[in-house]
Amino acid sequence: MKKDKRLTYKKLRHPEIGNIRVYQVSEHASLAAAQFISDITKDNPVAAITYATGETMIPVYRALATMVNRGEVDFSETKAFHLDEYYPCSPDSPHSFARYIRERVFEALRISEENRFLINGLAEDPEAEAQRYNSLLKKEKIDLAILGIGPGSHIGFNEQGTSFDKETHLATLSQETTNRDKIERGQNTPEHAITQGISNILSARKILLLGYGSKKGTYLNSALTESITPDIPASALRLVGDKVSVFIDNEAARSLNIGFSAV
Ligand code: F6R
């Protein structure tokens, strides 16, 4: 058993990924993730960070906002990017990731206006918008990329079959992803998105991947225990495993075909 400040976790031994932590419940993993992000910002107050959106991140960003409001950490000089945005998508639409980032990250973490970098889901030419965002990313060394994992073990909106070399691009969402949005979540989301590519993600100095619950456990199991292949997008993280941290809950860990280590 290890103590992450207040939070107990078990470490999972993996051949490529050095830091896999299993927390008892997702709430603990989210608090630990917030602590991890805050520590990076305290060490480097001008850190450049890529933020995932989605349900997994809501409690993480909420915990970070609480730390900011208490004056425990200052994100104002950090640079904030996001992973992806539906296309076409108005920044005011309820499912817009730009909106999510504006509200839950830019505003909640009080990031300075000049350090906020959004993907424009209404750009006339989505390929040109992907290029514009990619150029912004390439001017920076991203210190931390925060990721969730979704249908088909996607990261960002890099769906199964996406080459690991791809940079920011216009992606077609898989049936599994659009079904999740439409059927499971009742959201009528577009079938395309502009997403950072796996190459952008892998070039970050550190990567934090979060996944909770049994369904995420099955996506994680493919990514961690099957082949490293574009058919399992998150498996790419094993190519840079020494800079990857994976925080999961017990429920997700139960779906993994690798045992707990006693360390
Ligand atoms: C979101 C993103 C996606 C999500 C994934 C999990 O910016 O890039 O890869 O991280 O689909 O989504 P949730 O957390 O909503 O289950």
mmCIF file of C-alpha atoms and ligand atoms in Angstrom:
data_model
loop_
_atom_site.group_PDB
_atom_site.id
_atom_site.type_symbol
_atom_site.label_atom_id
_atom_site.label_comp_id
_atom_site.label_asym_id
_atom_site.label_seq_id
_atom_site.Cartn_x
_atom_site.Cartn_y
_atom_site.Cartn_z
ATOM 1 C CA MET A 1 0.000 0.000 0.000
ATOM 2 C CA LYS A 2 1.278 3.475 -0.882
ATOM 3 C CA LYS A 3 0.021 6.787 0.350
ATOM 4 C CA ASP A 4 -0.520 9.562 -2.174
ATOM 5 C CA LYS A 5 -0.757 12.322 0.410
ATOM 6 C CA ARG A 6 -4.123 11.225 1.803
ATOM 7 C CA LEU A 7 -5.050 8.638 -0.775
ATOM 8 C CA THR A 8 -4.169 4.992 -0.640
ATOM 9 C CA TYR A 9 -3.484 3.114 -3.851
ATOM 10 C CA LYS A 10 -2.070 -0.155 -5.105
ATOM 11 C CA LYS A 11 0.584 -0.179 -7.757
ATOM 12 C CA LEU A 12 0.227 -2.408 -10.775
ATOM 13 C CA ARG A 13 3.351 -3.869 -12.326
ATOM 14 C CA HIS A 14 3.427 -3.480 -16.114
ATOM 15 C CA PRO A 15 6.296 -4.135 -18.535
ATOM 16 C CA GLU A 16 6.140 -0.751 -20.243
ATOM 17 C CA ILE A 17 4.146 1.638 -18.078
ATOM 18 C CA GLY A 18 5.907 2.587 -14.889
ATOM 19 C CA ASN A 19 3.124 4.214 -12.930
ATOM 20 C CA ILE A 20 -0.237 2.456 -12.818
ATOM 21 C CA ARG A 21 -2.169 3.193 -9.649
ATOM 22 C CA VAL A 22 -5.382 1.550 -8.570
ATOM 23 C CA TYR A 23 -7.479 3.596 -6.154
ATOM 24 C CA GLN A 24 -10.289 2.102 -4.190
ATOM 25 C CA VAL A 25 -12.918 4.345 -5.740
ATOM 26 C CA SER A 26 -12.974 6.816 -8.620
ATOM 27 C CA GLU A 27 -13.395 9.768 -6.247
ATOM 28 C CA HIS A 28 -9.974 9.006 -4.799
ATOM 29 C CA ALA A 29 -8.387 8.630 -8.226
ATOM 30 C CA SER A 30 -9.863 11.979 -9.295
ATOM 31 C CA LEU A 31 -8.493 13.735 -6.205
ATOM 32 C CA ALA A 32 -5.096 12.145 -6.801
ATOM 33 C CA ALA A 33 -5.234 13.263 -10.441
ATOM 34 C CA ALA A 34 -6.027 16.821 -9.347
ATOM 35 C CA GLN A 35 -3.072 16.674 -6.957
ATOM 36 C CA PHE A 36 -0.825 15.373 -9.747
ATOM 37 C CA ILE A 37 -1.841 18.217 -12.102
ATOM 38 C CA SER A 38 -1.517 20.797 -9.349
ATOM 39 C CA ASP A 39 1.989 19.543 -8.438
ATOM 40 C CA ILE A 40 3.124 19.951 -12.053
ATOM 41 C CA THR A 41 1.784 23.514 -12.050
ATOM 42 C CA LYS A 42 3.445 24.354 -8.741
ATOM 43 C CA ASP A 43 6.783 23.107 -10.106
ATOM 44 C CA ASN A 44 6.290 24.969 -13.360
ATOM 45 C CA PRO A 45 3.833 27.880 -13.160
ATOM 46 C CA VAL A 46 4.025 28.376 -16.952
ATOM 47 C CA ALA A 47 3.333 24.729 -17.793
ATOM 48 C CA ALA A 48 1.545 23.994 -21.074
ATOM 49 C CA ILE A 49 -1.264 21.512 -20.476
ATOM 50 C CA THR A 50 -3.630 19.628 -22.783
ATOM 51 C CA TYR A 51 -6.972 18.949 -21.112
ATOM 52 C CA ALA A 52 -9.356 16.143 -22.044
ATOM 53 C CA THR A 53 -13.074 16.748 -21.680
ATOM 54 C CA GLY A 54 -15.757 14.167 -20.879
ATOM 55 C CA GLU A 55 -17.461 12.855 -17.777
ATOM 56 C CA THR A 56 -14.321 11.339 -16.275
ATOM 57 C CA MET A 57 -12.678 14.739 -15.939
ATOM 58 C CA ILE A 58 -15.546 16.607 -14.284
ATOM 59 C CA PRO A 59 -14.580 15.765 -10.664
ATOM 60 C CA VAL A 60 -10.883 16.301 -11.446
ATOM 61 C CA TYR A 61 -11.435 19.835 -12.738
ATOM 62 C CA ARG A 62 -13.861 20.526 -9.895
ATOM 63 C CA ALA A 63 -11.189 19.551 -7.368
ATOM 64 C CA LEU A 64 -8.651 21.736 -9.155
ATOM 65 C CA ALA A 65 -11.050 24.688 -9.111
ATOM 66 C CA THR A 66 -11.430 24.238 -5.348
ATOM 67 C CA MET A 67 -7.638 24.327 -4.948
ATOM 68 C CA VAL A 68 -7.481 27.494 -7.063
ATOM 69 C CA ASN A 69 -10.246 29.134 -5.028
ATOM 70 C CA ARG A 70 -8.408 28.306 -1.822
ATOM 71 C CA GLY A 71 -5.243 29.898 -3.216
ATOM 72 C CA GLU A 72 -3.358 26.591 -3.113
ATOM 73 C CA VAL A 73 -2.272 26.698 -6.753
ATOM 74 C CA ASP A 74 -2.175 29.308 -9.516
ATOM 75 C CA PHE A 75 -2.948 28.344 -13.118
ATOM 76 C CA SER A 76 -3.112 31.896 -14.483
ATOM 77 C CA GLU A 77 0.205 31.732 -16.330
ATOM 78 C CA THR A 78 -0.170 28.158 -17.557
ATOM 79 C CA LYS A 79 -1.101 27.577 -21.188
ATOM 80 C CA ALA A 80 -4.255 25.550 -21.758
ATOM 81 C CA PHE A 81 -5.023 23.468 -24.839
ATOM 82 C CA HIS A 82 -7.691 20.862 -25.380
ATOM 83 C CA LEU A 83 -7.736 17.528 -27.095
ATOM 84 C CA ASP A 84 -10.677 17.680 -29.418
ATOM 85 C CA GLU A 85 -13.899 19.314 -30.543
ATOM 86 C CA TYR A 86 -16.863 17.956 -32.463
ATOM 87 C CA TYR A 87 -17.235 19.272 -36.018
ATOM 88 C CA PRO A 88 -19.255 21.170 -36.916
ATOM 89 C CA CYS A 89 -20.066 22.419 -33.460
ATOM 90 C CA SER A 90 -20.926 25.838 -32.061
ATOM 91 C CA PRO A 91 -18.946 26.787 -28.934
ATOM 92 C CA ASP A 92 -22.312 27.450 -27.297
ATOM 93 C CA SER A 93 -23.794 24.045 -28.029
ATOM 94 C CA PRO A 94 -24.454 21.968 -24.873
ATOM 95 C CA HIS A 95 -22.117 19.189 -26.063
ATOM 96 C CA SER A 96 -19.331 21.500 -27.274
ATOM 97 C CA PHE A 97 -15.959 20.576 -25.811
ATOM 98 C CA ALA A 98 -14.831 24.185 -26.329
ATOM 99 C CA ARG A 99 -17.679 25.235 -24.078
ATOM 100 C CA TYR A 100 -16.778 22.572 -21.510
ATOM 101 C CA ILE A 101 -13.153 23.729 -21.481
ATOM 102 C CA ARG A 102 -14.145 27.409 -21.307
ATOM 103 C CA GLU A 103 -16.353 26.804 -18.288
ATOM 104 C CA ARG A 104 -14.591 24.019 -16.391
ATOM 105 C CA VAL A 105 -10.974 24.860 -17.148
ATOM 106 C CA PHE A 106 -10.345 28.377 -18.517
ATOM 107 C CA GLU A 107 -12.769 30.167 -16.227
ATOM 108 C CA ALA A 108 -12.754 27.789 -13.252
ATOM 109 C CA LEU A 109 -8.943 27.684 -13.109
ATOM 110 C CA ARG A 110 -8.621 31.414 -13.919
ATOM 111 C CA ILE A 111 -6.281 30.943 -16.833
ATOM 112 C CA SER A 112 -5.240 34.256 -18.427
ATOM 113 C CA GLU A 113 -7.063 35.141 -21.658
ATOM 114 C CA GLU A 114 -3.855 35.075 -23.709
ATOM 115 C CA ASN A 115 -3.090 31.530 -22.549
ATOM 116 C CA ARG A 116 -6.388 29.959 -23.657
ATOM 117 C CA PHE A 117 -6.253 27.974 -26.898
ATOM 118 C CA LEU A 118 -9.523 26.644 -28.308
ATOM 119 C CA ILE A 119 -10.322 24.560 -31.364
ATOM 120 C CA ASN A 120 -12.917 26.332 -33.502
ATOM 121 C CA GLY A 121 -15.658 23.823 -34.259
ATOM 122 C CA LEU A 122 -17.283 26.276 -36.653
ATOM 123 C CA ALA A 123 -14.239 26.930 -38.834
ATOM 124 C CA GLU A 124 -15.208 26.985 -42.500
ATOM 125 C CA ASP A 125 -12.335 24.703 -43.402
ATOM 126 C CA PRO A 126 -11.854 22.034 -40.703
ATOM 127 C CA GLU A 127 -8.593 20.759 -42.216
ATOM 128 C CA ALA A 128 -7.156 24.281 -42.087
ATOM 129 C CA GLU A 129 -8.395 24.652 -38.501
ATOM 130 C CA ALA A 130 -6.667 21.377 -37.590
ATOM 131 C CA GLN A 131 -3.459 22.732 -39.159
ATOM 132 C CA ARG A 132 -3.802 26.026 -37.282
ATOM 133 C CA TYR A 133 -4.218 24.236 -33.943
ATOM 134 C CA ASN A 134 -1.398 21.849 -34.746
ATOM 135 C CA SER A 135 0.953 24.796 -35.402
ATOM 136 C CA LEU A 136 0.026 26.284 -32.023
ATOM 137 C CA LEU A 137 0.776 22.966 -30.324
ATOM 138 C CA LYS A 138 4.064 22.573 -32.141
ATOM 139 C CA LYS A 139 5.280 25.955 -30.898
ATOM 140 C CA GLU A 140 5.038 24.581 -27.348
ATOM 141 C CA LYS A 141 6.512 21.678 -25.496
ATOM 142 C CA ILE A 142 3.410 20.289 -23.817
ATOM 143 C CA ASP A 143 4.287 19.505 -20.205
ATOM 144 C CA LEU A 144 1.249 17.374 -19.474
ATOM 145 C CA ALA A 145 -1.470 15.741 -21.582
ATOM 146 C CA ILE A 146 -4.516 14.648 -19.575
ATOM 147 C CA LEU A 147 -6.470 11.832 -21.221
ATOM 148 C CA GLY A 148 -9.591 9.764 -20.782
ATOM 149 C CA ILE A 149 -10.259 6.526 -22.649
ATOM 150 C CA GLY A 150 -13.362 5.773 -24.665
ATOM 151 C CA PRO A 151 -15.008 3.356 -27.112
ATOM 152 C CA GLY A 152 -12.549 1.133 -28.969
ATOM 153 C CA SER A 153 -9.841 2.337 -26.550
ATOM 154 C CA HIS A 154 -9.774 5.730 -28.268
ATOM 155 C CA ILE A 155 -7.740 8.605 -26.859
ATOM 156 C CA GLY A 156 -8.801 12.055 -27.960
ATOM 157 C CA PHE A 157 -10.948 11.227 -30.957
ATOM 158 C CA ASN A 158 -8.302 8.941 -32.424
ATOM 159 C CA GLU A 159 -10.481 6.007 -33.318
ATOM 160 C CA GLN A 160 -9.426 2.452 -34.148
ATOM 161 C CA GLY A 161 -7.101 2.313 -37.156
ATOM 162 C CA THR A 162 -5.670 5.828 -36.751
ATOM 163 C CA SER A 163 -1.958 5.897 -37.496
ATOM 164 C CA PHE A 164 0.232 6.736 -34.510
ATOM 165 C CA ASP A 165 2.015 9.311 -36.718
ATOM 166 C CA LYS A 166 -1.052 11.475 -37.163
ATOM 167 C CA GLU A 167 -1.025 15.043 -35.881
ATOM 168 C CA THR A 168 -4.110 17.220 -35.366
ATOM 169 C CA HIS A 169 -6.706 16.237 -37.965
ATOM 170 C CA LEU A 170 -10.364 15.944 -38.866
ATOM 171 C CA ALA A 171 -11.564 12.536 -37.672
ATOM 172 C CA THR A 172 -14.655 10.499 -38.443
ATOM 173 C CA LEU A 173 -16.104 9.144 -35.224
ATOM 174 C CA SER A 174 -16.696 5.416 -34.936
ATOM 175 C CA GLN A 175 -20.157 3.937 -34.706
ATOM 176 C CA GLU A 176 -19.331 2.917 -31.140
ATOM 177 C CA THR A 177 -18.518 6.513 -30.191
ATOM 178 C CA THR A 178 -21.575 8.035 -31.861
ATOM 179 C CA ASN A 179 -23.746 5.317 -30.286
ATOM 180 C CA ARG A 180 -22.322 6.123 -26.872
ATOM 181 C CA ASP A 181 -23.221 9.765 -27.337
ATOM 182 C CA LYS A 182 -26.634 9.200 -28.916
ATOM 183 C CA ILE A 183 -27.899 6.056 -27.210
ATOM 184 C CA GLU A 184 -26.176 6.033 -23.817
ATOM 185 C CA ARG A 185 -26.021 9.794 -23.261
ATOM 186 C CA GLY A 186 -28.932 11.093 -25.342
ATOM 187 C CA GLN A 187 -26.681 13.607 -27.111
ATOM 188 C CA ASN A 188 -27.069 14.290 -30.780
ATOM 189 C CA THR A 189 -23.410 14.870 -31.519
ATOM 190 C CA PRO A 190 -21.832 15.318 -34.979
ATOM 191 C CA GLU A 191 -20.082 12.429 -36.694
ATOM 192 C CA HIS A 192 -16.795 14.288 -37.083
ATOM 193 C CA ALA A 193 -14.335 15.962 -34.776
ATOM 194 C CA ILE A 194 -11.079 17.866 -34.924
ATOM 195 C CA THR A 195 -8.671 16.039 -32.649
ATOM 196 C CA GLN A 196 -5.060 16.180 -31.589
ATOM 197 C CA GLY A 197 -3.344 13.175 -33.133
ATOM 198 C CA ILE A 198 -1.579 10.402 -31.277
ATOM 199 C CA SER A 199 1.741 11.931 -32.362
ATOM 200 C CA ASN A 200 0.829 15.201 -30.555
ATOM 201 C CA ILE A 201 -0.192 13.247 -27.464
ATOM 202 C CA LEU A 202 2.951 11.116 -27.357
ATOM 203 C CA SER A 203 5.193 14.176 -27.592
ATOM 204 C CA ALA A 204 3.998 15.571 -24.239
ATOM 205 C CA ARG A 205 6.543 15.474 -21.401
ATOM 206 C CA LYS A 206 4.077 13.633 -19.172
ATOM 207 C CA ILE A 207 0.801 11.884 -19.858
ATOM 208 C CA LEU A 208 -1.937 11.140 -17.333
ATOM 209 C CA LEU A 209 -4.653 8.668 -18.336
ATOM 210 C CA LEU A 210 -7.757 8.152 -16.206
ATOM 211 C CA GLY A 211 -10.384 5.425 -16.519
ATOM 212 C CA TYR A 212 -13.039 4.270 -14.086
ATOM 213 C CA GLY A 213 -15.608 1.492 -14.030
ATOM 214 C CA SER A 214 -15.852 -1.863 -15.764
ATOM 215 C CA LYS A 215 -16.408 -0.615 -19.309
ATOM 216 C CA LYS A 216 -13.290 1.557 -19.145
ATOM 217 C CA GLY A 217 -11.585 -1.475 -17.629
ATOM 218 C CA THR A 218 -12.185 -3.442 -20.819
ATOM 219 C CA TYR A 219 -10.804 -0.600 -22.974
ATOM 220 C CA LEU A 220 -7.807 -0.375 -20.650
ATOM 221 C CA ASN A 221 -7.307 -4.115 -20.736
ATOM 222 C CA SER A 222 -6.959 -4.040 -24.545
ATOM 223 C CA ALA A 223 -4.639 -1.052 -24.370
ATOM 224 C CA LEU A 224 -2.418 -2.480 -21.650
ATOM 225 C CA THR A 225 -2.359 -6.200 -22.352
ATOM 226 C CA GLU A 226 -2.963 -6.794 -26.084
ATOM 227 C CA SER A 227 -0.750 -5.806 -29.047
ATOM 228 C CA ILE A 228 0.530 -2.284 -29.604
ATOM 229 C CA THR A 229 -1.430 -1.471 -32.730
ATOM 230 C CA PRO A 230 -3.428 1.390 -34.319
ATOM 231 C CA ASP A 231 -6.461 -0.867 -33.861
ATOM 232 C CA ILE A 232 -6.106 -0.131 -30.130
ATOM 233 C CA PRO A 233 -5.279 3.593 -30.111
ATOM 234 C CA ALA A 234 -4.422 3.833 -26.391
ATOM 235 C CA SER A 235 -1.875 1.025 -26.786
ATOM 236 C CA ALA A 236 0.396 3.714 -28.332
ATOM 237 C CA LEU A 237 1.003 5.033 -24.823
ATOM 238 C CA ARG A 238 3.149 1.959 -24.131
ATOM 239 C CA LEU A 239 5.680 3.283 -26.672
ATOM 240 C CA VAL A 240 6.446 6.104 -24.227
ATOM 241 C CA GLY A 241 5.474 4.221 -21.064
ATOM 242 C CA ASP A 242 8.099 5.752 -18.800
ATOM 243 C CA LYS A 243 6.355 9.134 -18.936
ATOM 244 C CA VAL A 244 2.824 7.739 -18.615
ATOM 245 C CA SER A 245 0.766 7.561 -15.422
ATOM 246 C CA VAL A 246 -2.512 5.657 -15.376
ATOM 247 C CA PHE A 247 -4.915 6.189 -12.469
ATOM 248 C CA ILE A 248 -7.876 3.828 -12.308
ATOM 249 C CA ASP A 249 -10.369 2.565 -9.752
ATOM 250 C CA ASN A 250 -10.812 -0.944 -8.376
ATOM 251 C CA GLU A 251 -13.771 -1.595 -10.644
ATOM 252 C CA ALA A 252 -11.717 -0.901 -13.781
ATOM 253 C CA ALA A 253 -8.805 -2.936 -12.388
ATOM 254 C CA ARG A 254 -11.030 -6.008 -12.051
ATOM 255 C CA SER A 255 -11.273 -6.131 -15.893
ATOM 256 C CA LEU A 256 -7.502 -6.221 -16.329
ATOM 257 C CA ASN A 257 -5.666 -9.436 -17.101
ATOM 258 C CA ILE A 258 -2.666 -8.363 -15.068
ATOM 259 C CA GLY A 259 -2.446 -8.887 -11.352
ATOM 260 C CA PHE A 260 -1.828 -6.418 -8.578
ATOM 261 C CA SER A 261 1.661 -6.107 -7.337
ATOM 262 C CA ALA A 262 2.173 -5.947 -3.607
ATOM 263 C CA VAL A 263 4.549 -2.964 -3.814
HETATM 264 C C1 F6R B 1 -12.576 13.921 -24.621
HETATM 265 C C2 F6R B 1 -11.888 12.841 -25.307
HETATM 266 C C3 F6R B 1 -12.356 11.429 -25.226
HETATM 267 C C4 F6R B 1 -12.847 11.038 -23.831
HETATM 268 C C5 F6R B 1 -13.344 9.597 -23.811
HETATM 269 C C6 F6R B 1 -13.942 9.261 -22.466
HETATM 270 O O1 F6R B 1 -11.895 15.144 -24.799
HETATM 271 O O2 F6R B 1 -10.928 13.096 -25.970
HETATM 272 O O3 F6R B 1 -11.330 10.554 -25.642
HETATM 273 O O4 F6R B 1 -11.799 11.214 -22.915
HETATM 274 O O5 F6R B 1 -14.299 9.410 -24.810
HETATM 275 O O6 F6R B 1 -15.054 10.075 -22.236
HETATM 276 P P1 F6R B 1 -15.801 10.095 -20.832
HETATM 277 O O7 F6R B 1 -14.844 10.590 -19.826
HETATM 278 O O8 F6R B 1 -16.946 11.057 -21.048
HETATM 279 O O9 F6R B 1 -16.243 8.706 -20.570
#
